[in-house]
Short mmCIF file of C-alpha atoms in Angstrom, two decimals:
data_model
loop_
_atom_site.label_atom_id
_atom_site.label_comp_id
_atom_site.label_asym_id
_atom_site.label_seq_id
_atom_site.Cartn_x
_atom_site.Cartn_y
_atom_site.Cartn_z
CA MET A 1 -1.40 0.88 21.52
CA THR A 2 -0.46 3.19 24.42
CA SER A 3 -1.32 6.94 25.09
CA LEU A 4 2.33 7.61 24.05
CA ASP A 5 1.98 5.88 20.89
CA LEU A 6 -0.87 8.20 19.70
CA GLN A 7 0.83 11.23 21.00
CA LEU A 8 3.81 10.22 18.58
CA LEU A 9 1.27 9.53 15.63
CA LEU A 10 -0.48 12.70 16.35
CA THR A 11 2.89 14.63 16.49
CA ALA A 12 4.08 13.41 13.21
CA LEU A 13 0.55 14.31 11.57
CA VAL A 14 0.39 17.66 12.94
CA SER A 15 4.13 18.46 12.20
CA VAL A 16 3.83 17.54 8.51
CA LEU A 17 0.51 19.56 8.30
CA ALA A 18 2.48 22.47 10.00
CA LEU A 19 5.46 22.15 7.66
CA VAL A 20 2.73 22.29 4.56
CA ALA A 21 1.20 25.40 6.15
CA LEU A 22 4.27 27.44 6.85
CA ILE A 23 5.46 26.84 3.30
CA VAL A 24 1.96 27.22 1.18
CA SER A 25 0.02 29.91 3.33
CA ARG A 26 0.58 33.75 2.90
CA ILE A 27 3.82 33.42 5.32
CA ARG A 28 5.29 31.85 2.31
CA MET A 29 8.16 30.60 4.52
CA HIS A 30 11.25 29.15 3.02
CA PRO A 31 11.42 25.50 2.98
CA LEU A 32 14.71 25.19 4.64
CA LEU A 33 13.28 27.38 7.78
CA ALA A 34 10.01 25.82 7.67
CA LEU A 35 11.93 22.14 8.10
CA LEU A 36 13.95 23.32 10.92
CA ILE A 37 11.34 25.05 12.72
CA VAL A 38 8.91 22.04 12.45
CA SER A 39 11.91 20.00 13.50
CA VAL A 40 12.39 21.70 16.52
CA GLY A 41 8.70 21.75 17.54
CA VAL A 42 8.79 17.88 16.93
CA GLY A 43 11.69 17.63 19.79
CA PHE A 44 9.94 19.70 22.19
CA ALA A 45 6.45 18.27 21.41
CA THR A 46 7.96 14.75 22.33
CA GLY A 47 9.72 15.60 25.34
CA MET A 48 13.77 15.92 24.37
CA ALA A 49 16.37 17.83 26.02
CA PRO A 50 17.47 20.85 24.22
CA GLU A 51 20.71 19.77 23.77
CA SER A 52 19.11 16.30 21.92
CA ILE A 53 17.25 18.36 19.68
CA VAL A 54 20.22 20.30 18.50
CA LYS A 55 22.23 16.82 17.95
CA HIS A 56 19.61 15.47 15.98
CA LEU A 57 19.29 18.24 14.00
CA VAL A 58 23.04 18.61 13.25
CA ASP A 59 23.36 14.73 12.71
CA GLY A 60 20.48 14.41 10.47
CA ALA A 61 21.53 17.52 8.39
CA GLY A 62 25.08 16.22 8.28
CA LYS A 63 24.32 12.84 7.42
CA THR A 64 22.20 14.04 4.61
CA LEU A 65 24.62 16.16 3.31
CA GLY A 66 27.40 13.75 3.32
CA ALA A 67 25.25 10.64 1.57
CA VAL A 68 23.30 13.01 -0.78
CA GLY A 69 24.55 16.81 -0.70
CA VAL A 70 27.85 16.11 -2.13
CA VAL A 71 26.99 13.69 -4.81
CA ILE A 72 24.32 16.05 -6.12
CA ALA A 73 27.11 18.91 -6.26
CA LEU A 74 29.27 16.56 -8.42
CA GLY A 75 26.31 15.69 -10.55
CA ALA A 76 25.79 19.17 -11.15
CA MET A 77 29.28 19.55 -12.33
CA LEU A 78 29.19 16.75 -14.66
CA GLY A 79 26.09 18.11 -15.95
CA LYS A 80 27.62 21.25 -16.78
CA ILE A 81 30.76 19.80 -18.22
CA LEU A 82 28.50 17.77 -20.53
CA ALA A 83 26.30 20.53 -21.52
CA ASP A 84 28.94 23.02 -22.72
CA ALA A 85 30.88 19.77 -24.51
CA GLY A 86 27.29 19.75 -26.38
CA THR A 87 27.35 16.24 -25.29
CA THR A 88 23.76 16.52 -23.62
CA GLU A 89 22.41 18.02 -26.94
CA GLN A 90 23.59 15.43 -28.99
CA ILE A 91 22.11 12.59 -26.94
CA ALA A 92 18.79 14.73 -26.80
CA ASP A 93 18.60 15.16 -30.30
CA ALA A 94 19.60 11.32 -30.84
CA ILE A 95 16.45 10.58 -28.76
CA LEU A 96 14.17 13.06 -30.67
CA LYS A 97 15.22 11.93 -34.12
CA ARG A 98 14.57 8.41 -33.12
CA ALA A 99 11.28 8.71 -31.30
CA SER A 100 8.09 10.46 -32.21
CA ASP A 101 6.83 12.87 -29.58
CA ARG A 102 4.38 10.34 -28.18
CA MET A 103 7.30 7.56 -27.81
CA ILE A 104 9.67 10.13 -25.92
CA PRO A 105 8.30 9.20 -22.41
CA TRP A 106 8.78 5.68 -23.27
CA ALA A 107 12.40 6.30 -24.49
CA MET A 108 13.26 8.35 -21.22
CA THR A 109 11.82 5.47 -19.30
CA LEU A 110 14.20 2.96 -20.55
CA VAL A 111 17.18 5.03 -20.16
CA ALA A 112 16.28 5.88 -16.53
CA PHE A 113 15.70 1.95 -16.42
CA VAL A 114 19.18 1.31 -17.28
CA VAL A 115 20.60 4.06 -15.50
CA GLY A 116 18.53 3.10 -12.20
CA ILE A 117 20.07 -0.65 -12.00
CA PRO A 118 22.97 0.35 -10.08
CA MET A 119 22.02 3.70 -8.98
CA PHE A 120 20.28 5.38 -5.87
CA PHE A 121 17.04 7.38 -6.91
CA GLU A 122 18.60 10.86 -6.14
CA VAL A 123 21.87 9.92 -7.59
CA GLY A 124 20.07 8.55 -10.72
CA LEU A 125 18.09 11.83 -10.95
CA VAL A 126 21.17 13.95 -10.49
CA VAL A 127 22.53 12.23 -13.99
CA MET A 128 19.46 12.22 -15.84
CA LEU A 129 18.42 15.89 -14.91
CA PRO A 130 20.57 17.55 -17.79
CA LEU A 131 19.20 14.97 -20.58
CA ILE A 132 15.63 15.70 -19.10
CA PHE A 133 15.78 19.60 -19.26
CA SER A 134 17.42 19.04 -22.98
CA VAL A 135 14.71 16.70 -24.20
CA ALA A 136 12.04 18.65 -22.66
CA ARG A 137 13.20 22.29 -23.68
CA LYS A 138 13.71 21.07 -27.30
CA LEU A 139 10.16 19.64 -27.20
CA GLU A 140 9.06 22.77 -25.69
CA ASP A 141 10.61 24.95 -28.53
CA LYS A 142 8.38 22.89 -31.06
CA GLY A 143 5.44 24.99 -30.14
CA ARG A 144 3.18 22.36 -30.30
CA PHE A 145 3.11 20.91 -26.88
CA LYS A 146 0.32 21.71 -24.30
CA GLY A 147 1.18 21.62 -20.50
CA SER A 148 4.55 20.71 -19.19
CA ALA A 149 7.08 19.37 -21.17
CA TYR A 150 9.40 18.97 -18.16
CA VAL A 151 6.31 16.78 -16.35
CA TYR A 152 5.97 14.75 -19.57
CA VAL A 153 9.63 13.80 -19.82
CA GLY A 154 10.33 13.90 -16.09
CA VAL A 155 7.69 11.62 -14.65
CA PRO A 156 8.83 8.64 -16.52
CA VAL A 157 12.37 9.07 -15.21
CA ILE A 158 11.32 9.66 -11.79
CA SER A 159 8.93 6.24 -11.97
CA ALA A 160 11.32 4.09 -13.37
CA LEU A 161 14.14 5.22 -10.88
CA ALA A 162 12.01 4.82 -8.11
CA ALA A 163 10.94 1.42 -9.28
CA MET A 164 14.41 0.11 -9.72
CA HIS A 165 15.50 1.84 -6.25
CA GLY A 166 12.76 -0.03 -4.23
CA MET A 167 12.22 -3.32 -5.91
CA VAL A 168 15.97 -4.45 -7.69
CA PRO A 169 18.83 -5.74 -5.77
CA PRO A 170 21.45 -4.34 -5.42
CA HIS A 171 19.54 -1.25 -3.98
CA PRO A 172 20.20 -1.28 -0.21
CA GLY A 173 16.31 -1.77 0.41
CA PRO A 174 16.11 -4.68 -1.22
CA LEU A 175 19.30 -6.10 0.09
CA THR A 176 18.58 -5.05 3.78
CA ALA A 177 15.24 -7.09 3.30
CA ILE A 178 17.14 -10.03 1.70
CA ALA A 179 19.54 -10.31 4.54
CA SER A 180 16.92 -9.77 7.63
CA LEU A 181 14.62 -12.61 6.12
CA LYS A 182 17.59 -14.86 5.14
CA THR A 183 16.52 -15.33 1.36
CA SER A 184 18.59 -15.38 -1.90
CA VAL A 185 19.25 -12.56 -4.15
CA GLY A 186 18.69 -14.16 -7.38
CA PRO A 187 14.96 -14.90 -6.99
CA THR A 188 14.23 -11.39 -5.22
CA MET A 189 16.16 -9.78 -8.48
CA LEU A 190 13.88 -11.84 -10.81
CA TYR A 191 10.62 -10.93 -9.43
CA GLY A 192 11.80 -7.41 -8.87
CA PHE A 193 12.48 -6.65 -12.74
CA LEU A 194 9.13 -8.50 -13.74
CA ALA A 195 7.54 -6.26 -10.91
CA ALA A 196 9.14 -3.20 -11.94
CA ILE A 197 7.90 -3.13 -15.71
CA PRO A 198 4.47 -2.67 -15.11
CA ALA A 199 4.73 -0.34 -12.21
CA MET A 200 7.01 1.93 -14.07
CA ILE A 201 5.04 1.90 -17.07
CA LEU A 202 1.88 2.78 -15.17
CA GLY A 203 3.46 5.32 -12.91
CA GLY A 204 5.70 6.92 -15.70
CA PRO A 205 4.74 7.25 -19.69
CA LEU A 206 0.98 6.71 -18.97
CA TYR A 207 0.59 9.04 -15.91
CA GLY A 208 2.94 11.47 -17.25
CA ALA A 209 0.97 11.86 -20.37
CA PHE A 210 -2.17 12.34 -18.06
CA MET A 211 -0.79 14.99 -15.82
CA SER A 212 1.43 16.97 -18.09
CA PRO A 213 -1.29 18.61 -20.22
CA ARG A 214 -2.77 19.71 -16.69
CA MET A 215 0.29 21.31 -15.13
CA SER A 216 2.52 24.08 -16.14
CA THR A 217 5.82 23.52 -14.40
CA ARG A 218 9.01 24.79 -15.60
CA PRO A 219 12.49 24.67 -13.68
CA ASP A 220 14.22 27.76 -12.63
CA GLN A 221 15.81 29.50 -15.64
CA ALA A 222 19.43 29.51 -14.01
CA LEU A 223 19.11 25.57 -13.66
CA LEU A 224 17.82 25.41 -17.26
CA ASP A 225 20.46 27.42 -18.52
CA GLN A 226 23.05 25.65 -16.96
CA PHE A 227 22.21 22.21 -18.36
CA THR A 228 20.85 23.22 -21.75
CA LEU A 229 22.19 26.46 -22.90
CA ALA A 230 25.96 25.77 -23.41
CA GLU A 231 28.18 27.78 -25.75
CA GLN A 232 28.86 25.82 -28.68
CA PRO A 233 32.47 23.80 -28.83
CA GLU A 234 34.76 25.19 -31.34
CA ALA A 235 35.19 23.50 -34.51
CA GLY A 236 36.93 20.24 -34.41
CA ARG A 237 36.63 20.37 -30.66
CA GLN A 238 33.25 18.54 -30.22
CA PRO A 239 33.90 15.18 -28.62
CA GLY A 240 32.45 11.93 -30.31
CA VAL A 241 28.93 10.92 -29.04
CA ALA A 242 30.63 7.69 -27.51
CA THR A 243 32.75 9.28 -25.56
CA GLY A 244 30.10 11.72 -24.33
CA VAL A 245 27.95 8.64 -23.56
CA LEU A 246 30.70 7.05 -21.95
CA ALA A 247 31.47 10.04 -19.48
CA ALA A 248 27.56 10.68 -18.65
CA LEU A 249 27.03 6.75 -17.78
CA LEU A 250 30.87 6.15 -16.04
CA PRO A 251 29.14 6.41 -12.48
CA ALA A 252 26.65 3.99 -13.35
CA ILE A 253 28.94 1.47 -14.68
CA LEU A 254 31.09 1.62 -11.62
CA MET A 255 28.29 1.14 -9.40
CA LEU A 256 26.88 -1.83 -11.69
CA VAL A 257 30.41 -3.36 -11.56
CA HIS A 258 30.08 -2.96 -7.83
CA ALA A 259 26.51 -4.70 -8.04
CA ILE A 260 27.77 -7.77 -9.98
CA ALA A 261 30.89 -8.12 -7.65
CA GLU A 262 28.72 -8.26 -4.33
CA THR A 263 26.68 -10.96 -6.10
CA LEU A 264 29.49 -12.99 -7.76
CA LEU A 265 32.56 -12.44 -5.61
CA PRO A 266 33.12 -13.74 -2.31
CA LYS A 267 32.68 -11.54 0.94
CA GLY A 268 36.40 -9.94 1.82
CA SER A 269 38.02 -10.65 -0.97
CA ALA A 270 40.24 -7.96 -2.32
CA ALA A 271 38.36 -7.57 -5.68
CA LEU A 272 35.33 -6.84 -4.23
CA HIS A 273 36.84 -4.32 -1.68
CA VAL A 274 38.23 -2.41 -4.83
CA ALA A 275 34.74 -2.67 -6.63
CA SER A 276 32.81 -1.41 -3.25
CA PHE A 277 35.26 1.45 -3.11
CA LEU A 278 34.88 2.43 -6.84
CA GLY A 279 31.19 1.87 -6.81
CA ASN A 280 30.39 3.93 -3.87
CA PRO A 281 28.23 6.62 -5.08
CA LEU A 282 30.57 9.68 -4.19
CA ILE A 283 33.45 8.01 -5.56
CA ALA A 284 31.91 7.01 -8.61
CA MET A 285 30.60 10.33 -9.27
CA LEU A 286 33.94 11.80 -8.38
CA LEU A 287 35.84 9.75 -10.96
CA GLY A 288 32.70 10.57 -13.68
CA VAL A 289 33.59 14.26 -13.15
CA LEU A 290 37.12 13.77 -13.40
CA PHE A 291 36.68 11.44 -16.79
CA ALA A 292 34.60 14.12 -18.04
CA ILE A 293 37.22 16.73 -17.30
CA VAL A 294 39.94 15.05 -19.12
CA ALA A 295 38.20 13.39 -21.90
CA LEU A 296 35.60 16.35 -22.90
CA VAL A 297 37.80 19.41 -21.83
CA ILE A 298 41.75 19.06 -21.33
CA SER A 299 42.25 16.56 -24.27
CA ARG A 300 40.31 18.76 -26.65
CA GLY A 301 42.57 21.79 -25.66
CA GLY A 302 40.03 23.48 -23.37
CA ASP A 303 40.69 26.50 -21.00
CA ALA A 304 41.69 25.47 -17.44
CA GLU A 305 40.37 28.76 -15.86
CA LYS A 306 37.21 28.70 -17.95
CA LEU A 307 36.43 25.08 -16.61
CA ARG A 308 37.31 26.09 -13.26
CA SER A 309 34.98 29.27 -13.11
CA ALA A 310 32.17 27.39 -15.05
CA LEU A 311 32.19 24.49 -12.36
CA GLY A 312 32.12 27.00 -9.79
CA ASN A 313 29.11 28.61 -11.32
CA SER A 314 27.27 25.05 -11.81
CA LEU A 315 26.91 25.09 -7.99
CA LYS A 316 24.95 28.35 -7.50
CA PRO A 317 21.78 27.26 -8.98
CA ILE A 318 21.61 23.85 -6.87
CA ALA A 319 22.94 25.61 -3.56
CA SER A 320 19.43 25.83 -2.40
CA ILE A 321 18.36 22.46 -3.35
CA ILE A 322 21.18 20.74 -1.46
CA MET A 323 20.05 23.11 1.64
CA ILE A 324 16.61 22.24 1.65
CA ILE A 325 17.52 18.40 0.96
CA ALA A 326 19.66 18.89 4.39
CA GLY A 327 16.70 20.40 6.37
CA GLY A 328 14.62 17.40 5.17
CA GLY A 329 17.27 15.33 6.57
CA ALA A 330 16.98 16.92 9.85
CA PHE A 331 13.17 16.66 10.02
CA GLN A 332 13.58 12.93 9.03
CA GLN A 333 16.14 12.17 11.94
CA MET A 334 14.06 14.09 14.22
CA LEU A 335 10.94 11.95 13.62
CA THR A 336 12.88 8.92 13.93
CA SER A 337 14.78 9.55 17.06
CA ALA A 338 11.33 10.88 18.57
CA LYS A 339 10.42 6.72 18.16
CA VAL A 340 7.54 7.57 15.77
CA GLY A 341 8.46 4.37 14.03
CA ASP A 342 7.98 2.10 17.18
CA ALA A 343 4.27 3.80 17.48
CA ILE A 344 3.82 2.67 13.95
CA VAL A 345 5.05 -0.98 14.93
CA HIS A 346 2.73 -1.21 17.69
CA LEU A 347 -0.18 0.05 15.56
CA THR A 348 0.56 -2.77 13.17
CA GLN A 349 0.66 -5.46 15.48
CA GLN A 350 -2.93 -5.14 15.93
CA LEU A 351 -3.73 -5.72 12.31
CA ALA A 352 -4.84 -9.21 10.84
CA PHE A 353 -3.34 -9.46 7.29
CA PRO A 354 -1.37 -12.06 5.03
CA PRO A 355 2.34 -11.59 5.55
CA LEU A 356 3.00 -10.44 2.18
CA VAL A 357 0.65 -7.36 2.65
CA LEU A 358 1.45 -7.07 6.26
CA GLY A 359 5.29 -6.61 5.04
CA TRP A 360 3.96 -4.14 2.55
CA LEU A 361 1.84 -2.12 4.83
CA ILE A 362 4.28 -1.89 7.67
CA ALA A 363 7.27 -0.65 5.35
CA MET A 364 4.78 1.73 3.98
CA LEU A 365 3.69 3.04 7.23
CA LEU A 366 7.17 3.49 8.53
CA SER A 367 8.21 5.29 5.84
CA VAL A 368 5.54 7.40 5.32
CA SER A 369 5.60 8.68 8.91
CA THR A 370 9.51 8.64 9.40
CA GLY A 371 10.50 10.02 5.91
CA SER A 372 13.21 7.24 5.52
CA ALA A 373 12.59 4.23 3.35
CA THR A 374 15.60 2.53 5.04
CA VAL A 375 13.52 2.74 8.47
CA GLY A 376 10.40 1.18 6.81
CA ILE A 377 12.30 -1.64 5.23
CA VAL A 378 14.28 -2.65 8.19
CA GLY A 379 11.51 -2.37 10.58
CA ALA A 380 9.06 -4.39 8.58
CA ALA A 381 11.78 -7.29 7.92
CA GLY A 382 12.84 -7.26 11.30
CA LEU A 383 9.44 -7.72 12.39
CA LEU A 384 8.42 -10.24 9.91
CA ALA A 385 11.93 -12.14 10.52
CA PRO A 386 10.47 -14.91 12.90
CA LEU A 387 7.37 -15.81 10.97
CA ALA A 388 9.57 -15.88 7.63
CA GLY A 389 11.70 -18.60 9.52
CA SER A 390 8.78 -20.52 10.82
CA ASP A 391 6.35 -20.67 7.77
CA PRO A 392 7.86 -23.00 5.11
CA ASN A 393 4.55 -21.96 2.91
CA LEU A 394 5.78 -18.23 2.81
CA ASN A 395 7.69 -17.13 -0.51
CA LEU A 396 10.76 -15.07 1.16
CA PRO A 397 11.85 -13.47 -2.09
CA LEU A 398 8.05 -12.03 -2.36
CA LEU A 399 8.14 -11.01 0.99
CA ALA A 400 11.31 -9.16 0.52
CA LEU A 401 10.07 -7.27 -2.71
CA SER A 402 6.73 -6.54 -0.96
CA ILE A 403 8.52 -5.10 2.08
CA GLY A 404 10.41 -2.91 -0.77
CA CYS A 405 7.58 -1.70 -2.81
CA GLY A 406 5.97 -0.81 0.60
CA SER A 407 8.78 1.80 1.52
CA LEU A 408 8.31 3.54 -1.64
CA PHE A 409 4.73 4.74 -1.13
CA PHE A 410 3.77 8.34 -0.89
CA ASN A 411 7.15 9.92 -0.82
CA TYR A 412 6.37 13.41 1.15
CA ALA A 413 7.71 16.31 3.01
CA ASN A 414 9.90 14.20 5.25
CA HIS A 415 11.77 12.65 2.50
CA ALA A 416 14.96 14.19 0.65
CA GLY A 417 13.49 12.67 -2.70
CA PHE A 418 10.31 14.99 -2.44
CA TRP A 419 12.75 17.93 -1.82
CA MET A 420 14.98 17.19 -4.73
CA VAL A 421 12.08 16.80 -7.29
CA LYS A 422 10.37 20.00 -6.22
CA GLU A 423 13.31 22.36 -6.33
CA SER A 424 14.68 20.84 -9.25
CA PHE A 425 11.65 21.08 -11.42
CA GLY A 426 10.50 24.27 -9.87
CA MET A 427 7.38 23.21 -8.54
CA THR A 428 5.14 24.14 -5.85
CA MET A 429 4.21 21.51 -2.98
CA SER A 430 1.19 20.81 -4.68
CA GLU A 431 2.72 19.94 -7.94
CA ALA A 432 5.46 17.85 -6.07
CA THR A 433 2.77 15.89 -4.63
CA LYS A 434 1.11 15.24 -7.89
CA THR A 435 4.26 13.99 -9.39
CA ILE A 436 6.81 12.20 -7.12
CA SER A 437 4.38 11.48 -4.22
CA VAL A 438 1.69 9.82 -6.59
CA VAL A 439 3.92 8.55 -8.89
CA GLN A 440 5.72 6.66 -6.07
CA SER A 441 2.49 5.28 -4.56
CA ILE A 442 1.38 4.25 -7.96
CA VAL A 443 4.86 2.36 -8.30
CA ALA A 444 4.16 1.15 -4.70
CA VAL A 445 0.72 -0.31 -5.37
CA VAL A 446 1.43 -1.95 -8.74
CA GLY A 447 4.46 -3.85 -7.25
CA LEU A 448 2.32 -5.03 -4.59
CA ILE A 449 -0.33 -6.45 -6.79
CA MET A 450 2.36 -7.84 -8.73
CA VAL A 451 3.86 -9.86 -5.72
CA LEU A 452 0.31 -11.12 -4.69
CA ILE A 453 -0.10 -12.16 -8.60
CA PHE A 454 3.24 -14.09 -8.67
CA ASN A 455 2.14 -15.54 -5.11
CA ALA A 456 -0.87 -17.25 -6.67
CA MET A 457 1.14 -18.60 -9.52
CA ILE A 458 4.18 -19.72 -8.18
CA PRO A 459 4.10 -22.43 -5.90
CA VAL A 460 6.50 -22.52 -2.99
CA HIS A 461 9.41 -25.41 -2.83
#
């Protein structure tokens, strides 16, 4: 390692500490301002030219808004339509009728597991938020629950979505590792599903039951009202449960079709291009909103002007969330452009670990330092690709899974997902750390343990 590497690592550490200090100290700075200030500080500390700093800020914020912000906005619209149609309440009532209070986290884990198969973490959370809030509020209204019902219901969803996102193709992380290591999708997917089950159980229902009595987290009232307090539909106009569930799950179905098409169809085929377009998160969410408008509102004689007003109002509670996530994207881009990842790579080259552990460790360090799971996976897979091609005793699907698990560890202030959970649930920095950061760390560590167990049990052919 060089002195420059040490300087970059120290800059990354100080920047995160400074960010936390600005937000939680007496200054109480708004997270967006804190993220932008710290991002500029990273640029100057690493010797960037002023024009480069501005470019990286704009690129990072813009890329995140394009990939996540618009999808969140569409998700808020879909959630509002489902709430006003009474669909969310119907689904929440069905879960509460069929599951005891103790079984609710397990039921939510199962729902999130299904939703998370095709959906990215942030997209899946947007889709699940109305249901999380509806179930938690009904549980809260019973008056018997101690602590935060929203943590009790939400943590299992976070755990399941994270596990699927990092461990199971067709999510981009595992697919990237598979392509770089030149291994196959099938075994990696099978190992991923098997490893995800204990990971999301320990990080979800079990950890959520432990933490929820110790927390008092409650989302902002405006966001709760948007997703849970809808006017009751007029008699005869309430849609059937099946129609409502289809509207809620249509984006997930389109993404799942895309995933299946990528696995089964030849590259370059017309059908794959169509599936790829329809399964893109932005297009899938847009089609989900349009379907919900037609099936749940227009076909039942809903007022178009009232719908337009409701959709406009649905964006107000999430405007701050979107902008903070954009600030997180700027911070992530600045750390990445400063070559903090290169310093991490140089550090890991001095470590002597078994390949499966080393892949997890490199992906973890890159993801934590740069705020990008993708950077962690690409970096780790690229470094280990030569070894993967030369060692016939190395189980490549397990190496790909190990790298995906490592990228999940300790999702923190330079990750967009951290800010999405924090702001959606109305958490403090400490509360968000105790939830998404710890949950994803549990998932990542359990995933590595499962990889090592599989490697000890399954011979390489």
